[in-house]
Amino acid sequence: QQLNCLHQHFSKAIQVDAWAVLVNGSGNLLWSKTIGGTKEDAFTDVIVLKNKKKVLIGNSKSNDGDIKSQHGGYNGFLLLFE
């Protein structure tokens, strides 16, 4: 299985959501998840732990949607996928 993180752009306005997809060895989609709100959100790195869990590292300017608080500029976030 391979976890890929992409940036997804919407419409004419600059709105970027962080997008993670998990595919199997044949390239078939196992799951897909977007993370973000109405402003820019992006994954910047993926770390695979020894136990095969994945930590996704990202940043966000949103304060809505999946991102519930914002403290000015870009804020970092971590997500753990099992």
Coordinates of C-alpha atoms in Angstrom, one line a residue:
Q1 CA 0.0 0.0 0.0
Q2 CA 1.2 3.5 -0.7
L3 CA -0.1 6.8 0.7
N4 CA 0.1 9.8 -1.5
C5 CA -0.6 13.4 -0.6
L6 CA -1.6 15.9 -3.2
H7 CA -2.9 19.4 -3.4
Q8 CA -6.4 19.9 -4.9
H9 CA -7.4 23.2 -6.4
F10 CA -11.0 24.4 -6.7
S11 CA -12.6 26.9 -9.1
K12 CA -11.2 30.3 -10.1
A13 CA -10.7 31.3 -6.5
I14 CA -7.5 30.1 -4.8
Q15 CA -8.7 27.3 -2.6
V16 CA -6.4 24.4 -1.9
D17 CA -7.3 21.5 0.2
A18 CA -4.9 18.8 1.4
W19 CA -5.8 15.5 -0.3
A20 CA -4.5 12.1 0.8
V21 CA -5.1 8.9 -1.1
L22 CA -4.2 5.3 -0.3
V23 CA -3.6 2.9 -3.2
N24 CA -2.7 -0.8 -3.2
G25 CA 0.2 -2.3 -5.1
S26 CA -1.8 -2.4 -8.3
G27 CA -2.7 1.3 -8.1
N28 CA -6.3 0.7 -7.1
L29 CA -7.8 3.3 -4.8
L30 CA -8.4 2.1 -1.2
W31 CA -9.6 5.4 0.2
S32 CA -9.4 9.1 -0.4
K33 CA -9.7 12.0 2.1
T34 CA -9.5 15.8 1.8
I35 CA -8.7 17.9 4.8
G36 CA -9.4 21.7 4.8
G37 CA -11.6 24.6 4.9
T38 CA -12.3 27.6 2.7
K39 CA -8.7 28.8 2.6
E40 CA -5.3 27.2 1.7
D41 CA -4.6 23.8 3.3
A42 CA -1.8 21.4 2.3
F43 CA 0.1 18.4 3.4
T44 CA 3.9 19.0 3.4
D45 CA 5.2 15.6 4.5
V46 CA 4.4 12.0 5.3
I47 CA 6.3 9.9 7.9
V48 CA 5.8 6.1 8.0
L49 CA 6.3 4.8 11.6
K50 CA 7.8 1.4 12.4
N51 CA 4.3 0.1 13.2
K52 CA 3.3 1.1 9.6
K53 CA 1.0 4.0 10.8
K54 CA 1.4 7.2 8.8
V55 CA 1.8 10.7 10.2
L56 CA 0.7 13.4 7.8
I57 CA 2.2 16.8 8.4
G58 CA 0.5 19.9 6.9
N59 CA -0.4 23.6 7.3
S60 CA -3.6 25.6 7.0
K61 CA -4.9 29.1 6.7
S62 CA -8.5 28.0 7.2
N63 CA -10.6 28.3 10.4
D64 CA -13.6 26.3 9.2
G65 CA -14.4 22.9 7.7
D66 CA -12.0 20.3 9.1
I67 CA -9.8 23.1 10.7
K68 CA -11.5 24.4 13.8
S69 CA -9.1 27.1 15.0
Q70 CA -6.6 29.4 13.4
H71 CA -4.0 31.6 15.1
G72 CA -2.8 33.9 12.3
G73 CA -0.9 33.0 9.1
Y74 CA -0.4 29.4 8.4
N75 CA -0.9 26.9 11.3
G76 CA 0.6 23.4 11.4
F77 CA -1.3 20.2 11.9
L78 CA -0.5 16.5 12.3
L79 CA -2.8 13.6 11.4
L80 CA -2.3 10.0 12.3
F81 CA -3.6 7.3 9.9
E82 CA -3.6 3.6 11.0

